[in-house]
Amino acid sequence: MPRSKASSKKQQKQQKQRGVDFKKIKRKLGRKLPPAKNATNTEIKSKAIVLPEQSVASEKAGLALSKKGLTLKELLQQTSHHNAKVRKDALLGIKDLFQRYPAELRLHRYIVIEKLRERISDNDRVVRETLFQLLKTVVFPACKEDNQGPFVSLMMAYIFNAMTHLAFDVRLMAFKFCDLVVQYYPPSFSLYAEKIIQNYEDILRQNQCYLQDKGKLKSALAGLVRCLSLLPCNKRNTESCEKNFTGQRILHAFEPDVPTESAGFSLIIKKPKDLVPVLVNCFQEFIPLVHSMLLLDTQSFDCMHYILQSIDLAVGFVVYGIRQGKPALHGGPDVAIWDQTISSVLLKRFFNVFPLNATHNLSEKFDDRFFILNIVIAQIFLHYSEWICPPAVLLEKFLEFIEVALLGKVKGLLLSNLKLERNFRILMEMEFKFKKHYDLKICSDTRSGKAVWEKHVLSLLPFIPKLIQQVSSDWKSRILQAFTKTFEDCSPDSSLKLACLSAIEEMLVPTDEMVCPDSSDPLFEHQIIWIRALPALLILVDDKHPSSSQVVLHLLLRLGQRACVNSSFAWEYDNIQYSLCKFYGSCQEEGGICYGPFIRLPRDSQELSVCGLYYFSYLDQLSLNSIACCCLCPELEPFVLFRIIEVLHSSFNNGHIQIADHISFFVTLLSRFKVFPENINPVVENDVKISNRGTFKLLTNAVCSCLSQMGDDSLVFQLLEKVILDQLLSKPPLDNACAMLRMLVMLDSKPTRLSEQSIITLSKYLSGYLIDVGHCIPEDDDDTTESARIQTCYYFFLPCFFLFDRSHKLLKLALNMMGSLITESTTSPLSQNYIQYAMDRSNRINAIVSTLLLMHKDAKVKTIISLFKVETVNILQIIYSLQSSEEANMNIEERHKIQCAYDRLKIITGVLHNELPAI
């Protein structure tokens, strides 16, 4: 039955009265429950405790850090981490740290090397490459100047260990590290040569290296070439190589088991000998690989090229070792002690693949690669042909290649077996398809092909002189024709032209062992062609390529020295002088001078050219004029000018120059030399920067000295007298006139050798010459300047004083002529013929008086002129008459000048004559 409401309320009332044990609380949704009353509070409150100098960042303060904040110690520790990426990042961090703090590397270089060398055999390729770049770009360059011994000893033990690693990739990379050490420390190779070569031999014996990674094989072969090049395999580098082997000592502070001294190259000669067959076998492994390829890829080409270079160096060292152990007579090969195994290997397994041909000749670029390889093989053959004694068939094959290589027709040879009309179109179609398929850039630029040809064919040229002495007459003619074509076609400034000139010098000026060819020899014909081409080449090169000019001039000098003892070349050499006229200089029809390349060449080249003049059996007037034109150039150094005079005078003394031509050469120099400034300024004269008068004075002295050594003075004077008078009457500048007068005085004597007619002619000229000198060197009130003026006047007057002393008649005629010139007008023919500067009458009178005053200041001339007081007084009277004449059209200033001159002259004439006319 349901409860009644009354009973229910009753129960509630009872409960309320006695209390509730668990009161039920109603909660709304979404409200957080309050914590229980008996809940334990677990919250802990505390303050932070700050301890100074306890953070990681503060521990690294002041230390060198990488970008990631790591120290060098931490980075070195991470290089041994099990994770390859961590090891690589550590090496990159070390590189960054050293680049930012270079001092860290200098302080810890040995510790760094000792730790980094462990990564040489790292299993990860990226880690090894990162280590290589770190050593190459940062560590080794920074430590290059330090003691090399510790670095070498620290590195080589781990490198040799890596060379025997099970992983083939690690072994190849070890040779790259070895090459790096040898590259930076070449003497280190001498200590480990035997072991290094043995490891190269072991790695090259494995056929898998040819196919697995040709890129790394190329690096290893490049290192082998570098190592073998340090061996003394030829005369040029023998001394330096022997020093590396025997003279260099490397400290080994870190490796006690390393030998303390070099064993020397003589103990390792067996290793290169054993290496030759291995290299030949390695090269042969590439032959089928290359023929199976449509194109010769770059890596295969580089590997084959390095192998060929290694073969050349290894055989060269064997030959050198034989010569050192038992020198052959006359420098020739001693076949008796030559290892016939090497000959067999070279003849049967190496040279039989020559010439290398491309199965598919698609482009010029890839044809050039085969051409380069064939050139190197030919070079090896020419180097050692006298040791291996090749059969005639093989020799013919190489001679044919050399001929077509010199002619630049190698590509035609490669395609010679093809029927061009039928196959050329097919080849072009194939080229297009391969280019499209492989996205190849086909080189069709002929200039690129010519550059490759010039670069590599010059390696054959040093063998040409010796080769033509050994081949038959027919092959000699063919090789010489091809060589001459190469010489004529190559650019004048190219290295190929220089190599041709070097070979030509050897064939034109042979050693004592070579026999000079006769006229029936093909060599003689080409020698004449080469000689005639040299002057044209010298003019063509001009001053654009001084090194080429110097080589040509040196060759001409050697040729001249040989022409003295070989009559067959003397005529050709003498004819060179006509072609060389433009090289020195030439006179133009308008009177100017066209200077040749000689002026613009360096002094050493000019010296070679001047020395070559001595060896001409004769120098005619045309050649001397050309040389004289060159000597007149203002840019020519005085040293070279005097050197030319010295050489030509020596040539004259040996009878190579006619005396008349020699005198004409000297007269041309002194009469046409341009002295600047033209006005005679005593102050400027000693300033070499703005005046060359000092050089001209030295030139005059040099010419006069040569004239005094030419033989009989009277004979030379007779040849010189008329020539000089003719030049003086053309009114040259005063400097040139003074120089020619000095030449005349040098050969004259007392009494004078001048003829009567010459005295009359010379008196007229000297009167005007003295007036012009007095006019051009005006008086000055300054005592210092006046002293320099008197000294300069005496320089110009001195040859006249000598002539007056030797011929009193000449002085008398000159004084009378001076008096006549006073009354002559400026437009009269007499004045114009003999006076060049003092055209104004008052200036002319002042110049005459100044000249007479200077004559009286010289004691010897004063004694002579006192004998002619009548002529002196006559000059004074003429001045007086002119001054007092009313007909003379003169202004007040001119009359004043004349009056002053009269008064000055009156003083000195008063000493001679007491009765003087008065104005």
Tab-separated table of C-alpha atoms in Angstrom, residues 227-553:
chain	number	residue	atom	x	y	z
A	227	CYS	CA	104.961	11.471	-57.983
A	228	LEU	CA	106.792	10.201	-61.055
A	229	SER	CA	107.490	13.749	-62.178
A	230	LEU	CA	109.558	14.156	-59.011
A	231	LEU	CA	111.916	11.436	-60.202
A	232	PRO	CA	115.057	12.608	-62.048
A	233	CYS	CA	113.989	11.401	-65.483
A	234	ASN	CA	115.684	14.088	-67.583
A	235	LYS	CA	118.587	16.512	-67.458
A	236	ARG	CA	116.437	19.567	-66.803
A	237	ASN	CA	115.074	18.489	-63.414
A	238	THR	CA	117.835	16.112	-62.368
A	239	GLU	CA	119.540	18.470	-59.951
A	240	SER	CA	116.360	19.488	-58.145
A	241	CYS	CA	115.080	15.911	-57.974
A	242	GLU	CA	118.330	14.576	-56.573
A	243	LYS	CA	118.178	17.293	-53.945
A	244	ASN	CA	114.696	16.114	-52.971
A	245	PHE	CA	115.980	12.541	-52.663
A	246	THR	CA	119.324	13.089	-50.995
A	247	GLY	CA	119.500	16.636	-49.712
A	248	GLN	CA	116.172	16.980	-47.931
A	249	ARG	CA	115.764	15.575	-44.453
A	250	ILE	CA	112.373	15.400	-42.747
A	251	LEU	CA	111.944	15.180	-38.997
A	252	HIS	CA	109.877	12.269	-37.723
A	253	ALA	CA	108.916	13.110	-34.190
A	254	PHE	CA	105.695	11.148	-34.198
A	255	GLU	CA	106.563	7.937	-36.076
A	256	PRO	CA	109.538	6.045	-34.632
A	257	ASP	CA	109.397	3.329	-37.287
A	258	VAL	CA	109.872	5.720	-40.205
A	259	PRO	CA	113.411	5.654	-41.710
A	260	THR	CA	115.575	8.530	-40.619
A	261	GLU	CA	117.057	9.254	-44.020
A	262	SER	CA	116.179	8.910	-47.669
A	263	ALA	CA	117.274	5.782	-49.413
A	264	GLY	CA	117.810	7.760	-52.624
A	265	PHE	CA	116.373	7.193	-56.044
A	266	SER	CA	119.060	4.678	-56.963
A	267	LEU	CA	117.449	2.065	-54.674
A	268	ILE	CA	113.976	2.327	-56.216
A	269	ILE	CA	114.874	2.039	-59.883
A	270	LYS	CA	113.348	-1.468	-59.967
A	271	LYS	CA	109.922	-0.155	-58.970
A	272	PRO	CA	109.363	2.111	-62.017
A	273	LYS	CA	110.749	-0.674	-64.204
A	274	ASP	CA	108.105	-3.077	-62.822
A	275	LEU	CA	105.470	-0.368	-63.122
A	276	VAL	CA	105.857	0.014	-66.895
A	277	PRO	CA	104.212	-3.322	-67.876
A	278	VAL	CA	101.399	-2.651	-65.408
A	279	LEU	CA	100.735	0.768	-66.930
A	280	VAL	CA	100.803	-0.666	-70.453
A	281	ASN	CA	98.337	-3.344	-69.416
A	282	CYS	CA	96.136	-0.706	-67.800
A	283	PHE	CA	96.183	1.301	-71.003
A	284	GLN	CA	95.259	-1.742	-73.061
A	285	GLU	CA	92.291	-2.396	-70.796
A	286	PHE	CA	90.851	0.896	-72.006
A	287	ILE	CA	91.214	0.103	-75.708
A	288	PRO	CA	88.228	-2.271	-76.066
A	289	LEU	CA	86.274	-0.111	-73.643
A	290	VAL	CA	86.892	2.945	-75.807
A	291	HIS	CA	86.038	1.178	-79.052
A	292	SER	CA	82.809	-0.075	-77.548
A	293	MET	CA	81.738	3.474	-76.747
A	294	LEU	CA	80.146	5.758	-79.273
A	295	LEU	CA	81.952	8.732	-77.783
A	296	LEU	CA	85.183	8.987	-75.842
A	297	ASP	CA	84.005	10.344	-72.515
A	298	THR	CA	86.047	12.825	-70.523
A	299	GLN	CA	86.930	10.493	-67.665
A	300	SER	CA	88.226	7.772	-69.969
A	301	PHE	CA	90.255	10.311	-71.900
A	302	ASP	CA	91.771	11.746	-68.718
A	303	CYS	CA	92.653	8.292	-67.405
A	304	MET	CA	94.321	7.289	-70.673
A	305	HIS	CA	96.181	10.601	-70.804
A	306	TYR	CA	97.532	10.173	-67.264
A	307	ILE	CA	98.563	6.591	-68.022
A	308	LEU	CA	100.554	7.743	-71.047
A	309	GLN	CA	102.265	10.449	-69.018
A	310	SER	CA	103.112	7.906	-66.330
A	311	ILE	CA	104.621	5.554	-68.904
A	312	ASP	CA	106.757	8.382	-70.269
A	313	LEU	CA	108.017	9.350	-66.808
A	314	ALA	CA	108.624	5.791	-65.655
A	315	VAL	CA	110.629	4.828	-68.748
A	316	GLY	CA	112.495	8.102	-68.513
A	317	PHE	CA	113.549	7.317	-64.960
A	318	VAL	CA	114.748	3.867	-66.001
A	319	VAL	CA	116.846	5.414	-68.774
A	320	TYR	CA	118.235	7.971	-66.363
A	321	GLY	CA	119.112	5.261	-63.876
A	322	ILE	CA	121.003	3.312	-66.547
A	323	ARG	CA	122.955	6.403	-67.559
A	324	GLN	CA	123.797	7.174	-63.956
A	325	GLY	CA	124.962	3.637	-63.308
A	326	LYS	CA	127.020	3.259	-66.487
A	327	PRO	CA	127.351	6.374	-68.646
A	328	ALA	CA	127.311	5.597	-72.353
A	329	LEU	CA	129.989	6.845	-74.688
A	330	HIS	CA	129.245	10.228	-76.320
A	331	GLY	CA	125.974	10.463	-74.458
A	332	GLY	CA	124.323	7.762	-76.586
A	333	PRO	CA	122.225	4.843	-75.322
A	334	ASP	CA	123.905	1.817	-73.854
A	335	VAL	CA	121.612	-0.881	-75.225
A	336	ALA	CA	123.701	-3.604	-73.591
A	337	ILE	CA	122.382	-2.797	-70.129
A	338	TRP	CA	118.932	-1.708	-71.291
A	339	ASP	CA	116.139	-3.940	-70.004
A	340	GLN	CA	114.856	-5.756	-73.087
A	341	THR	CA	111.640	-6.533	-71.231
A	342	ILE	CA	110.625	-2.912	-71.428
A	343	SER	CA	111.433	-2.828	-75.152
A	344	SER	CA	109.306	-5.909	-75.713
A	345	VAL	CA	106.420	-4.462	-73.720
A	346	LEU	CA	106.543	-1.159	-75.569
A	347	LEU	CA	106.896	-2.647	-79.046
A	348	LYS	CA	104.482	-5.563	-78.818
A	349	ARG	CA	101.838	-4.313	-76.424
A	350	PHE	CA	101.958	-0.523	-76.492
A	351	PHE	CA	103.037	0.933	-79.818
A	352	ASN	CA	101.014	-1.631	-81.750
A	353	VAL	CA	97.780	0.233	-80.834
A	354	PHE	CA	99.060	3.390	-82.548
A	355	PRO	CA	97.409	5.414	-83.952
A	356	LEU	CA	94.306	5.425	-81.787
A	357	ASN	CA	91.210	5.849	-83.943
A	358	ALA	CA	87.654	6.626	-83.027
A	359	THR	CA	85.178	4.087	-84.315
A	360	HIS	CA	82.655	6.878	-84.685
A	361	ASN	CA	84.157	10.182	-85.775
A	362	LEU	CA	81.278	12.408	-84.857
A	363	SER	CA	82.740	15.725	-83.913
A	364	GLU	CA	85.870	17.763	-83.894
A	365	LYS	CA	85.888	17.850	-80.114
A	366	PHE	CA	86.169	14.087	-79.708
A	367	ASP	CA	88.573	13.725	-82.616
A	368	ASP	CA	90.864	16.124	-80.774
A	369	ARG	CA	90.977	13.758	-77.819
A	370	PHE	CA	92.353	10.948	-79.943
A	371	PHE	CA	94.759	13.395	-81.547
A	372	ILE	CA	96.087	14.400	-78.115
A	373	LEU	CA	96.558	10.768	-77.076
A	374	ASN	CA	98.338	9.983	-80.332
A	375	ILE	CA	100.620	12.987	-79.807
A	376	VAL	CA	101.645	11.696	-76.376
A	377	ILE	CA	102.325	8.209	-77.756
A	378	ALA	CA	104.409	9.713	-80.554
A	379	GLN	CA	106.285	11.762	-77.991
A	380	ILE	CA	107.121	8.611	-75.993
A	381	PHE	CA	108.245	6.892	-79.171
A	382	LEU	CA	110.519	9.774	-80.159
A	383	HIS	CA	111.949	9.965	-76.651
A	384	TYR	CA	113.075	6.369	-76.495
A	385	SER	CA	113.231	5.172	-80.109
A	386	GLU	CA	117.014	4.931	-79.940
A	387	TRP	CA	116.683	2.589	-76.947
A	388	ILE	CA	113.954	0.294	-78.252
A	389	CYS	CA	115.247	0.061	-81.882
A	390	PRO	CA	111.834	0.053	-83.611
A	391	PRO	CA	111.318	-1.879	-86.847
A	392	ALA	CA	111.038	0.030	-90.114
A	393	VAL	CA	107.283	-0.546	-90.383
A	394	LEU	CA	106.631	1.005	-86.998
A	395	LEU	CA	108.955	3.915	-87.750
A	396	GLU	CA	107.108	4.619	-91.003
A	397	LYS	CA	103.817	4.696	-89.134
A	398	PHE	CA	105.077	7.313	-86.668
A	399	LEU	CA	106.762	9.401	-89.365
A	400	GLU	CA	103.532	9.511	-91.325
A	401	PHE	CA	101.653	10.656	-88.247
A	402	ILE	CA	104.250	13.368	-87.498
A	403	GLU	CA	103.994	14.654	-91.063
A	404	VAL	CA	100.220	14.934	-91.098
A	405	ALA	CA	100.205	16.303	-87.537
A	406	LEU	CA	102.538	19.126	-88.551
A	407	LEU	CA	100.370	19.849	-91.585
A	408	GLY	CA	97.235	19.924	-89.449
A	409	LYS	CA	95.520	17.172	-91.443
A	410	VAL	CA	94.999	14.660	-88.644
A	411	LYS	CA	91.230	14.638	-88.986
A	412	GLY	CA	91.606	13.907	-92.638
A	413	LEU	CA	93.841	10.977	-91.673
A	414	LEU	CA	91.260	9.648	-89.232
A	415	LEU	CA	88.675	9.634	-92.002
A	416	SER	CA	91.037	8.422	-94.717
A	417	ASN	CA	89.693	4.870	-94.633
A	418	LEU	CA	86.152	6.036	-95.276
A	419	LYS	CA	84.690	6.581	-98.680
A	420	LEU	CA	83.857	10.189	-98.076
A	421	GLU	CA	81.288	10.670	-100.799
A	422	ARG	CA	79.132	7.847	-99.459
A	423	ASN	CA	79.767	8.062	-95.734
A	424	PHE	CA	80.041	11.789	-95.073
A	425	ARG	CA	76.265	12.248	-95.272
A	426	ILE	CA	75.734	9.250	-92.987
A	427	LEU	CA	78.190	10.660	-90.459
A	428	MET	CA	76.431	14.007	-90.429
A	429	GLU	CA	73.091	12.292	-89.817
A	430	MET	CA	74.614	10.238	-86.999
A	431	GLU	CA	76.102	13.381	-85.509
A	432	PHE	CA	72.708	15.052	-85.480
A	433	LYS	CA	71.019	12.045	-83.879
A	434	PHE	CA	73.631	11.634	-81.152
A	435	LYS	CA	73.643	15.319	-80.486
A	436	LYS	CA	69.896	15.300	-80.079
A	437	HIS	CA	69.826	12.122	-78.006
A	438	TYR	CA	72.713	12.898	-75.654
A	439	ASP	CA	72.281	16.662	-75.744
A	440	LEU	CA	75.914	17.023	-76.819
A	441	LYS	CA	77.541	20.314	-77.684
A	442	ILE	CA	79.412	19.571	-80.896
A	443	CYS	CA	82.452	21.813	-81.420
A	444	SER	CA	82.437	23.070	-84.983
A	445	ASP	CA	84.483	26.187	-84.315
A	446	THR	CA	87.653	25.845	-86.355
A	447	ARG	CA	89.441	28.252	-84.068
A	448	SER	CA	88.978	25.862	-81.153
A	449	GLY	CA	90.386	22.988	-83.205
A	450	LYS	CA	93.354	25.090	-84.271
A	451	ALA	CA	94.045	26.058	-80.672
A	452	VAL	CA	94.104	22.387	-79.630
A	453	TRP	CA	96.354	21.564	-82.579
A	454	GLU	CA	98.820	24.356	-81.766
A	455	LYS	CA	98.873	23.473	-78.088
A	456	HIS	CA	99.786	19.818	-78.566
A	457	VAL	CA	101.718	19.678	-81.822
A	458	LEU	CA	104.467	21.861	-80.357
A	459	SER	CA	105.468	18.931	-78.135
A	460	LEU	CA	106.724	17.216	-81.298
A	461	LEU	CA	108.887	20.108	-82.447
A	462	PRO	CA	111.859	19.559	-80.078
A	463	PHE	CA	112.387	16.142	-81.699
A	464	ILE	CA	112.528	17.460	-85.285
A	465	PRO	CA	116.257	18.477	-85.340
A	466	LYS	CA	117.413	15.069	-84.142
A	467	LEU	CA	114.837	13.193	-86.198
A	468	ILE	CA	115.946	14.637	-89.538
A	469	GLN	CA	119.490	13.484	-88.813
A	470	GLN	CA	118.309	9.880	-88.505
A	471	VAL	CA	115.710	9.367	-91.258
A	472	SER	CA	116.234	8.794	-94.949
A	473	SER	CA	116.539	11.636	-97.449
A	474	ASP	CA	112.967	11.217	-98.652
A	475	TRP	CA	111.488	11.393	-95.162
A	476	LYS	CA	113.825	14.238	-94.265
A	477	SER	CA	112.420	16.297	-97.132
A	478	ARG	CA	108.814	15.473	-96.196
A	479	ILE	CA	109.269	16.249	-92.496
A	480	LEU	CA	111.081	19.513	-93.278
A	481	GLN	CA	108.348	20.614	-95.657
A	482	ALA	CA	105.691	19.924	-93.064
A	483	PHE	CA	107.709	21.691	-90.372
A	484	THR	CA	108.281	24.746	-92.586
A	485	LYS	CA	104.554	24.883	-93.366
A	486	THR	CA	103.805	24.842	-89.648
A	487	PHE	CA	106.346	27.609	-89.056
A	488	GLU	CA	104.897	29.809	-91.780
A	489	ASP	CA	101.233	29.327	-90.885
A	490	CYS	CA	101.245	29.691	-87.105
A	491	SER	CA	100.586	33.023	-85.437
A	492	PRO	CA	103.651	35.216	-84.744
A	493	ASP	CA	102.751	35.567	-81.068
A	494	SER	CA	101.926	31.903	-80.437
A	495	SER	CA	103.937	29.474	-78.366
A	496	LEU	CA	104.073	27.270	-81.452
A	497	LYS	CA	106.038	29.956	-83.285
A	498	LEU	CA	108.532	30.133	-80.418
A	499	ALA	CA	108.910	26.362	-80.434
A	500	CYS	CA	109.523	26.455	-84.194
A	501	LEU	CA	112.185	29.128	-83.716
A	502	SER	CA	113.872	27.013	-81.063
A	503	ALA	CA	113.987	24.025	-83.412
A	504	ILE	CA	115.210	26.240	-86.267
A	505	GLU	CA	118.033	27.551	-84.108
A	506	GLU	CA	119.122	24.000	-83.371
A	507	MET	CA	119.106	23.155	-87.080
A	508	LEU	CA	120.768	26.409	-88.187
A	509	VAL	CA	123.375	26.486	-85.435
A	510	PRO	CA	124.004	22.797	-84.691
A	511	THR	CA	126.291	21.399	-82.050
A	512	ASP	CA	129.697	19.951	-82.798
A	513	GLU	CA	128.195	16.476	-83.117
A	514	MET	CA	125.943	17.507	-86.029
A	515	VAL	CA	127.349	17.722	-89.527
A	516	CYS	CA	126.675	20.885	-91.524
A	517	PRO	CA	124.624	20.055	-94.640
A	518	ASP	CA	125.864	20.711	-98.145
A	519	SER	CA	123.871	22.304	-100.960
A	520	SER	CA	122.440	18.931	-102.068
A	521	ASP	CA	120.968	18.220	-98.630
A	522	PRO	CA	117.215	19.012	-98.283
A	523	LEU	CA	118.029	20.654	-94.969
A	524	PHE	CA	120.173	23.300	-96.671
A	525	GLU	CA	117.284	24.449	-98.858
A	526	HIS	CA	114.997	24.912	-95.874
A	527	GLN	CA	117.710	26.655	-93.885
A	528	ILE	CA	117.798	29.376	-96.551
A	529	ILE	CA	114.000	29.696	-96.363
A	530	TRP	CA	114.120	30.098	-92.578
A	531	ILE	CA	116.909	32.671	-92.704
A	532	ARG	CA	115.038	34.838	-95.200
A	533	ALA	CA	111.856	34.657	-93.131
A	534	LEU	CA	113.423	35.944	-89.911
A	535	PRO	CA	113.636	39.707	-90.752
A	536	ALA	CA	110.052	39.779	-92.003
A	537	LEU	CA	108.911	38.046	-88.813
A	538	LEU	CA	110.846	40.536	-86.712
A	539	ILE	CA	109.135	43.489	-88.410
A	540	LEU	CA	105.729	41.791	-88.278
A	541	VAL	CA	105.941	41.150	-84.545
A	542	ASP	CA	107.034	44.774	-83.956
A	543	ASP	CA	106.915	45.615	-80.235
A	544	LYS	CA	103.643	43.815	-79.535
A	545	HIS	CA	105.388	40.646	-78.379
A	546	PRO	CA	108.871	41.486	-77.010
A	547	SER	CA	109.580	37.873	-76.036
A	548	SER	CA	109.129	36.716	-79.632
A	549	SER	CA	111.302	39.550	-80.910
A	550	GLN	CA	114.011	38.619	-78.449
A	551	VAL	CA	113.994	34.993	-79.627
A	552	VAL	CA	114.328	36.078	-83.274
A	553	LEU	CA	117.123	38.526	-82.473
